[in-house]
Coordinates of N, CA and C in Angstrom, one line a residue:
M1 N 0.6 -0.8 0.6 CA 0.2 0.1 0.0 C 0.7 0.9 0.0
G2 N 0.4 2.5 -0.6 CA 1.1 3.6 -1.0 C 1.2 4.2 0.4
D3 N 1.8 5.6 0.7 CA 1.9 5.8 2.0 C 1.4 7.2 1.5
D4 N 0.9 7.1 0.5 CA 0.5 8.7 0.3 C -1.1 8.9 0.3
K5 N -1.7 9.8 0.7 CA -3.0 10.0 1.5 C -4.2 9.8 -0.3
R6 N -3.2 10.4 -0.7 CA -4.6 10.5 -2.2 C -4.4 9.0 -2.3
E7 N -3.5 8.0 -2.7 CA -4.4 6.8 -2.7 C -4.8 6.1 -2.6
Q8 N -4.8 6.4 -1.2 CA -6.1 5.9 -0.5 C -7.5 6.4 -0.6
T9 N -8.1 7.1 -1.1 CA -9.3 7.8 -1.2 C -9.8 7.1 -3.1
V10 N -8.4 7.1 -3.5 CA -9.0 6.5 -5.2 C -9.8 5.0 -4.6
W11 N -9.1 4.0 -3.6 CA -10.0 3.0 -3.7 C -11.2 3.3 -3.3
L12 N -11.4 4.4 -2.2 CA -12.6 4.9 -1.7 C -13.8 5.0 -2.8
A13 N -13.5 6.0 -3.7 CA -13.4 7.1 -5.1 C -14.1 5.1 -6.2
A14 N -13.0 4.7 -6.0 CA -13.6 3.3 -7.1 C -14.9 2.3 -6.3
A15 N -14.4 2.0 -5.2 CA -15.4 1.5 -4.2 C -16.8 2.0 -4.3
E16 N -17.0 3.0 -4.3 CA -18.3 4.1 -4.3 C -18.5 4.1 -6.0
G17 N -18.1 4.2 -6.3 CA -18.5 4.2 -7.9 C -18.2 5.8 -8.7
K18 N -17.8 6.5 -7.8 CA -17.6 7.9 -8.1 C -16.2 7.8 -9.3
L19 N -17.0 8.1 -10.6 CA -16.1 8.5 -11.4 C -15.5 9.2 -11.7
E20 N -15.9 10.8 -11.8 CA -15.2 12.1 -11.3 C -14.2 12.0 -10.4
S21 N -14.3 11.8 -9.5 CA -13.2 11.6 -8.0 C -12.1 10.8 -8.8
V22 N -12.3 9.2 -9.5 CA -11.5 8.3 -9.9 C -10.8 9.1 -11.0
R23 N -11.6 9.4 -11.7 CA -10.3 10.4 -13.1 C -9.4 11.5 -11.9
M24 N -10.5 12.4 -11.2 CA -9.1 13.3 -10.9 C -8.2 13.1 -10.1
F25 N -8.4 11.8 -9.5 CA -6.8 11.2 -9.0 C -5.8 10.4 -10.5
A26 N -6.2 9.7 -10.9 CA -5.4 9.1 -12.1 C -5.6 10.4 -13.2
E27 N -5.9 11.8 -13.5 CA -5.4 13.2 -14.3 C -4.9 13.7 -14.3
V28 N -4.8 13.9 -12.4 CA -4.5 15.5 -12.1 C -3.1 15.1 -11.1
Q29 N -4.3 14.1 -9.7 CA -3.0 13.8 -9.4 C -2.1 12.7 -9.7
K30 N -2.2 11.7 -10.9 CA -1.6 11.3 -11.4 C -1.5 9.3 -10.1
V31 N -2.0 9.2 -9.2 CA -1.8 8.4 -8.4 C -2.2 6.7 -9.5
D32 N -1.2 6.3 -8.9 CA -0.5 4.7 -9.4 C -2.3 3.9 -9.4
L33 N -2.5 3.9 -10.6 CA -3.6 3.1 -10.4 C -3.9 1.4 -10.8
N34 N -2.2 0.7 -10.3 CA -1.8 -0.5 -9.9 C -1.4 -0.2 -8.4
G35 N -1.7 0.9 -7.6 CA -1.6 1.1 -6.1 C -2.4 0.3 -5.4
K36 N -1.7 -0.9 -4.5 CA -2.9 -1.6 -3.3 C -3.0 -1.0 -2.6
D37 N -3.5 -1.1 -1.2 CA -4.4 -1.5 -0.5 C -4.0 -2.1 0.6
A38 N -4.1 -1.9 1.8 CA -3.5 -2.7 3.1 C -3.5 -4.3 2.8
D39 N -5.2 -4.4 1.7 CA -5.7 -6.0 1.2 C -5.1 -6.4 0.0
E40 N -4.0 -5.2 -0.2 CA -3.6 -5.6 -1.5 C -4.3 -5.3 -2.9
R41 N -5.9 -4.8 -2.6 CA -6.5 -4.8 -4.1 C -6.6 -3.5 -4.3
T42 N -6.9 -3.3 -5.5 CA -6.6 -1.8 -6.4 C -7.9 -1.3 -6.8
P43 N -7.1 -0.3 -7.2 CA -8.8 0.6 -7.6 C -9.6 -0.5 -7.9
L44 N -9.1 -1.1 -9.4 CA -9.7 -1.9 -10.0 C -10.7 -3.3 -9.3
H45 N -10.0 -3.6 -8.3 CA -10.8 -4.8 -7.7 C -12.1 -4.5 -6.8
W46 N -11.9 -2.8 -6.2 CA -13.1 -2.2 -6.0 C -14.3 -1.7 -6.4
A47 N -13.7 -1.7 -7.4 CA -14.5 -0.8 -8.9 C -15.8 -2.5 -9.7
C48 N -14.7 -2.8 -9.6 CA -15.6 -4.1 -10.4 C -16.3 -5.2 -8.5
A49 N -15.9 -5.1 -7.8 CA -16.7 -5.6 -6.6 C -17.8 -5.0 -6.4
G50 N -18.3 -3.5 -6.0 CA -19.0 -2.8 -6.3 C -20.2 -2.4 -7.6
C51 N -19.3 -3.3 -8.4 CA -20.5 -3.4 -9.8 C -20.8 -2.3 -10.5
H52 N -19.4 -1.1 -10.8 CA -19.7 -0.2 -11.5 C -18.4 0.3 -12.5
D53 N -19.2 -0.2 -13.4 CA -18.8 -0.4 -14.6 C -18.7 0.5 -15.5
H54 N -19.2 1.5 -15.0 CA -18.4 3.4 -15.5 C -17.1 3.3 -15.1
V55 N -16.9 2.8 -14.2 CA -15.6 3.5 -13.1 C -14.3 2.3 -14.3
V56 N -15.1 0.9 -14.0 CA -14.4 -0.3 -14.8 C -13.2 0.1 -16.3
Q57 N -14.6 0.2 -16.6 CA -14.3 0.5 -18.3 C -13.5 2.2 -18.2
Y58 N -13.8 3.4 -17.2 CA -12.5 3.9 -17.7 C -11.4 3.7 -16.8
L59 N -11.2 2.8 -16.1 CA -9.7 2.5 -15.7 C -8.7 1.5 -17.1
L60 N -9.8 0.7 -17.4 CA -9.4 -0.4 -18.0 C -8.9 0.8 -20.1
E61 N -9.6 1.6 -20.6 CA -9.7 2.3 -21.4 C -8.8 2.9 -21.6
G62 N -7.9 2.7 -22.6 CA -6.8 3.5 -23.1 C -5.2 3.4 -22.3
R63 N -5.4 2.4 -21.3 CA -4.3 2.0 -20.7 C -3.3 0.6 -21.0
S64 N -2.3 1.0 -20.6 CA -1.9 -0.9 -20.7 C -1.8 -1.4 -19.6
V65 N -1.5 -2.4 -19.6 CA -1.6 -3.3 -18.4 C -0.6 -2.7 -17.2
E66 N 0.8 -2.4 -17.8 CA 1.6 -1.4 -17.0 C 0.8 -0.3 -16.1
Q67 N -0.6 0.2 -16.5 CA -1.2 1.5 -16.0 C -2.6 0.9 -15.4
C68 N -3.0 -0.4 -15.5 CA -3.6 -0.6 -15.3 C -3.7 -2.2 -15.7
N69 N -4.5 -3.0 -14.1 CA -3.6 -4.4 -14.6 C -4.6 -5.3 -14.3
P70 N -5.5 -6.0 -15.1 CA -6.4 -6.8 -14.9 C -6.5 -8.2 -14.3
F71 N -4.9 -8.6 -14.6 CA -4.6 -9.8 -14.1 C -4.1 -9.7 -13.1
T72 N -3.9 -8.3 -11.9 CA -3.6 -8.8 -10.3 C -4.6 -9.3 -9.8
V73 N -3.9 -10.0 -8.6 CA -4.6 -10.8 -7.3 C -4.3 -9.8 -5.9
D74 N -5.1 -10.0 -5.1 CA -5.1 -9.3 -3.7 C -4.5 -10.1 -2.8
D75 N -4.5 -10.1 -1.7 CA -3.3 -10.9 -0.6 C -4.4 -12.2 -0.2
S76 N -6.1 -12.4 -0.6 CA -6.4 -13.8 -0.5 C -6.5 -14.6 -2.2
G77 N -5.7 -14.0 -2.8 CA -6.0 -14.5 -4.1 C -6.5 -14.4 -5.2
W78 N -7.8 -13.3 -4.6 CA -8.9 -12.7 -5.5 C -8.4 -12.0 -7.0
T79 N -9.1 -12.0 -7.9 CA -8.8 -11.1 -8.7 C -10.0 -10.0 -9.0
P80 N -9.8 -9.3 -9.9 CA -10.5 -8.5 -10.1 C -12.0 -9.3 -10.8
L81 N -11.8 -10.6 -11.8 CA -12.5 -11.1 -12.4 C -13.4 -12.1 -10.9
M82 N -13.0 -12.1 -10.3 CA -13.7 -13.1 -9.5 C -14.4 -12.2 -8.4
S83 N -14.1 -10.9 -8.2 CA -15.1 -10.0 -7.9 C -16.0 -9.4 -8.7
A84 N -15.6 -9.6 -9.7 CA -16.7 -9.2 -11.2 C -18.0 -10.2 -11.0
S85 N -17.9 -11.7 -10.7 CA -18.1 -13.1 -10.9 C -19.5 -13.3 -9.7
S86 N -18.6 -13.3 -8.5 CA -19.4 -12.8 -7.6 C -20.2 -11.6 -7.5
A87 N -19.8 -10.5 -7.8 CA -20.7 -9.6 -7.5 C -21.9 -9.6 -8.7
G88 N -21.5 -10.4 -10.0 CA -22.7 -10.5 -10.8 C -22.5 -9.6 -11.8
S89 N -21.6 -8.9 -12.5 CA -21.8 -8.2 -13.0 C -21.3 -8.8 -14.7
V90 N -21.7 -9.0 -15.3 CA -21.8 -9.7 -16.3 C -20.6 -8.8 -17.4
T91 N -21.3 -7.0 -17.8 CA -20.5 -6.3 -18.6 C -19.5 -6.3 -17.9
I92 N -19.2 -6.7 -16.6 CA -17.6 -6.3 -16.1 C -16.8 -7.0 -16.4
A93 N -17.5 -8.6 -16.3 CA -16.5 -9.3 -16.9 C -16.1 -9.7 -18.1
R94 N -17.1 -9.1 -19.4 CA -16.7 -9.2 -20.0 C -15.7 -7.8 -20.5
L95 N -15.9 -6.9 -19.3 CA -14.3 -5.7 -20.3 C -13.2 -5.9 -19.8
L96 N -13.5 -7.1 -19.1 CA -11.9 -7.1 -17.8 C -11.7 -8.5 -19.4
I97 N -12.2 -9.6 -19.4 CA -12.3 -10.4 -20.2 C -11.4 -10.0 -21.8
D98 N -12.6 -8.9 -22.0 CA -11.3 -7.8 -23.4 C -10.1 -7.6 -23.3
K99 N -10.3 -6.9 -22.2 CA -8.6 -5.8 -22.0 C -7.9 -7.1 -21.7
M100 N -8.0 -8.9 -21.1 CA -6.8 -9.3 -21.1 C -6.8 -10.1 -22.6
R101 N -7.4 -9.8 -23.3 CA -7.5 -10.3 -24.5 C -6.7 -9.7 -25.3
E102 N -6.3 -8.3 -25.0 CA -6.0 -7.1 -25.9 C -4.9 -7.3 -25.7
A103 N -4.1 -7.5 -24.0 CA -3.0 -7.8 -23.7 C -2.5 -8.6 -24.3
E104 N -2.9 -10.2 -24.6 CA -2.2 -11.1 -24.8 C -2.3 -10.8 -26.5
A105 N -2.7 -10.1 -27.2 CA -2.9 -9.9 -28.4 C -1.6 -8.7 -28.1
A106 N -1.4 -7.8 -27.8 CA 0.0 -6.8 -27.6 C 0.9 -7.7 -27.8
A107 N 1.1 -8.6 -26.7 CA 2.3 -9.5 -25.9 C 2.1 -10.1 -27.4
A108 N 1.6 -11.0 -27.7 CA 2.3 -11.9 -29.1 C 2.6 -11.4 -30.1
A109 N 2.5 -9.7 -30.4 CA 2.4 -9.0 -31.9 C 4.2 -8.4 -30.9
S110 N 4.6 -8.5 -29.7 CA 6.3 -8.5 -29.5 C 6.7 -9.5 -29.9
P111 N 8.1 -9.0 -29.8 CA 9.0 -9.7 -30.0 C 8.6 -11.0 -29.5
A112 N 8.8 -12.4 -29.1 CA 8.7 -13.6 -28.2 C 9.2 -13.4 -27.4
S113 N 10.9 -12.6 -27.4 CA 12.3 -13.0 -26.1 C 11.1 -11.8 -25.3
T114 N 10.2 -11.0 -25.3 CA 9.8 -10.1 -24.3 C 8.6 -10.0 -23.7
A115 N 7.6 -9.2 -24.4 CA 6.4 -9.1 -23.9 C 5.5 -10.3 -23.6
L116 N 5.7 -11.1 -24.6 CA 5.0 -12.4 -24.8 C 5.3 -13.5 -23.0
E117 N 6.8 -13.7 -23.6 CA 7.4 -14.7 -22.6 C 7.2 -14.2 -20.9
R118 N 7.1 -12.8 -20.9 CA 6.7 -12.2 -19.3 C 5.2 -12.6 -18.5
M119 N 4.5 -12.7 -20.0 CA 3.5 -12.8 -19.9 C 3.0 -14.4 -19.3
R120 N 4.0 -15.1 -20.0 CA 3.4 -16.9 -19.7 C 4.2 -16.3 -18.5
R121 N 5.0 -16.6 -18.0 CA 6.3 -16.5 -16.7 C 5.1 -16.2 -15.3
K122 N 4.3 -15.3 -15.9 CA 3.6 -14.2 -15.0 C 1.8 -15.2 -15.1
R123 N 2.1 -15.6 -15.5 CA 1.1 -16.4 -15.6 C -1.0 -15.4 -16.6
M124 N 0.1 -14.2 -17.0 CA -0.8 -13.6 -17.2 C -1.7 -14.1 -18.8
R125 N -2.6 -14.6 -18.4 CA -3.4 -15.3 -19.7 C -4.9 -14.7 -19.2
V126 N -5.7 -15.1 -20.1 CA -7.1 -15.2 -19.7 C -7.1 -16.6 -19.6
A127 N -7.3 -17.4 -19.7 CA -7.5 -19.1 -19.4 C -6.8 -19.1 -18.3
A128 N -5.7 -18.4 -17.7 CA -5.5 -18.4 -16.1 C -6.0 -17.9 -15.1
V129 N -6.1 -16.6 -15.7 CA -7.3 -15.7 -14.5 C -8.7 -16.6 -14.8
V130 N -9.4 -16.9 -15.3 CA -10.3 -17.8 -15.6 C -10.5 -19.1 -14.4
G131 N -9.4 -19.5 -14.7 CA -9.2 -20.7 -14.1 C -8.8 -20.6 -12.3
A132 N -8.2 -19.6 -12.2 CA -7.3 -18.7 -10.8 C -8.1 -19.4 -9.6
Q133 N -7.5 -19.9 -8.9 CA -8.4 -19.9 -7.4 C -7.5 -19.2 -6.5
N134 N -8.4 -19.0 -5.1 CA -8.2 -18.2 -4.8 C -7.6 -18.6 -3.0
E135 N -7.3 -17.9 -2.3 CA -6.6 -19.1 -1.0 C -7.4 -19.8 -0.6
N136 N -9.2 -20.0 -0.6 CA -8.9 -20.8 -0.1 C -9.5 -22.4 -1.4
G137 N -8.8 -21.8 -2.5 CA -9.1 -22.3 -3.8 C -10.7 -22.9 -4.3
V138 N -10.9 -21.1 -4.7 CA -12.5 -21.2 -5.3 C -11.9 -20.5 -6.4
A139 N -12.2 -21.0 -7.4 CA -12.2 -20.0 -8.4 C -13.2 -18.7 -9.1
A140 N -13.5 -18.4 -10.3 CA -14.2 -17.4 -10.6 C -16.1 -18.3 -10.5
L141 N -16.1 -19.0 -11.1 CA -17.0 -19.5 -11.8 C -17.9 -20.4 -10.4
P142 N -17.3 -20.9 -9.5 CA -18.0 -21.2 -8.1 C -18.6 -19.8 -7.5
Y143 N -17.7 -19.0 -7.4 CA -18.5 -17.7 -6.9 C -20.2 -17.6 -7.7
A144 N -19.6 -17.1 -9.3 CA -21.1 -16.9 -10.0 C -22.0 -18.4 -8.9
A145 N -21.4 -19.2 -9.4 CA -23.0 -20.0 -9.6 C -23.8 -20.2 -7.9
S146 N -22.6 -20.0 -6.9 CA -23.3 -20.2 -5.7 C -24.1 -18.7 -5.4
K147 N -24.2 -18.1 -6.5 CA -24.7 -16.8 -6.2 C -26.1 -16.5 -7.3
H148 N -26.1 -17.3 -8.1 CA -26.9 -17.5 -9.6 C -26.4 -16.6 -10.4
R149 N -25.3 -16.2 -10.2 CA -25.6 -15.0 -11.8 C -24.8 -15.7 -13.0
L150 N -26.2 -16.2 -13.5 CA -26.0 -17.0 -14.6 C -25.7 -16.4 -15.7
S151 N -25.7 -15.0 -16.4 CA -24.5 -14.6 -17.1 C -24.0 -14.1 -17.1
V152 N -22.9 -14.4 -16.3 CA -21.9 -14.4 -15.6 C -21.3 -15.6 -15.6
L153 N -22.2 -16.9 -15.2 CA -22.0 -18.1 -15.8 C -21.5 -18.6 -17.4
R154 N -22.4 -17.8 -17.9 CA -22.5 -18.1 -19.3 C -20.9 -17.7 -20.0
V155 N -20.4 -16.3 -19.4 CA -19.1 -16.4 -19.7 C -18.4 -16.4 -19.9
L156 N -18.3 -17.1 -18.4 CA -17.0 -18.0 -17.6 C -16.6 -19.5 -18.8
L157 N -18.0 -20.0 -18.8 CA -18.2 -20.8 -19.3 C -17.0 -21.3 -21.3
A158 N -17.9 -19.8 -21.5 CA -17.3 -19.4 -22.7 C -15.9 -19.2 -23.4
E159 N -15.2 -19.0 -21.9 CA -14.4 -18.8 -22.1 C -13.1 -19.8 -21.6
G160 N -13.9 -20.6 -20.9 CA -13.1 -22.4 -20.7 C -12.9 -22.5 -19.4
A161 N -14.2 -22.1 -18.6 CA -13.7 -22.5 -17.1 C -14.2 -23.7 -17.1
E162 N -13.8 -24.3 -16.4 CA -14.1 -25.9 -16.0 C -15.2 -25.7 -15.1
V163 N -16.1 -27.2 -15.2 CA -17.4 -26.7 -14.7 C -16.8 -27.6 -13.4
D164 N -16.0 -28.5 -13.2 CA -16.0 -28.8 -11.9 C -15.2 -28.4 -11.1
A165 N -15.0 -27.2 -11.6 CA -13.9 -25.8 -10.7 C -13.9 -25.4 -8.9
R166 N -13.3 -25.9 -8.2 CA -14.1 -25.7 -6.9 C -14.1 -24.6 -6.8

């Protein structure tokens, strides 16, 4: 977590869906959008958990993975996709998957010894994130299923989530 008080408030703004505040922190105060709070959650985690698709779209649009990372995990192993799946936002799940696919394509277009290899080493692949399990050994699909998030289930299954995932 950053010591800068400005960064602490960007997480709250993202959690509450306050787009103009998030925009001000990002554009005016130049807060690190990959900055993590005490639980290692980024503003993207918080916006996903709150089903704030407008904030998620803003955070992801026009930014590289280095600027706003959809592959990131918190200290419990939760990805933004897990948060979106548990919260039931099919729009956010699709935004995240699209951004991850975009990052994969950009890495594939780079020399093999650079970006793509780094993504492979870091397991920064859509398939890895869709099937990733948190510290309790639970993936995004079971979270969506346990809360009857049928639209999210369809998206995750289309992306190759395993039905027998815990």
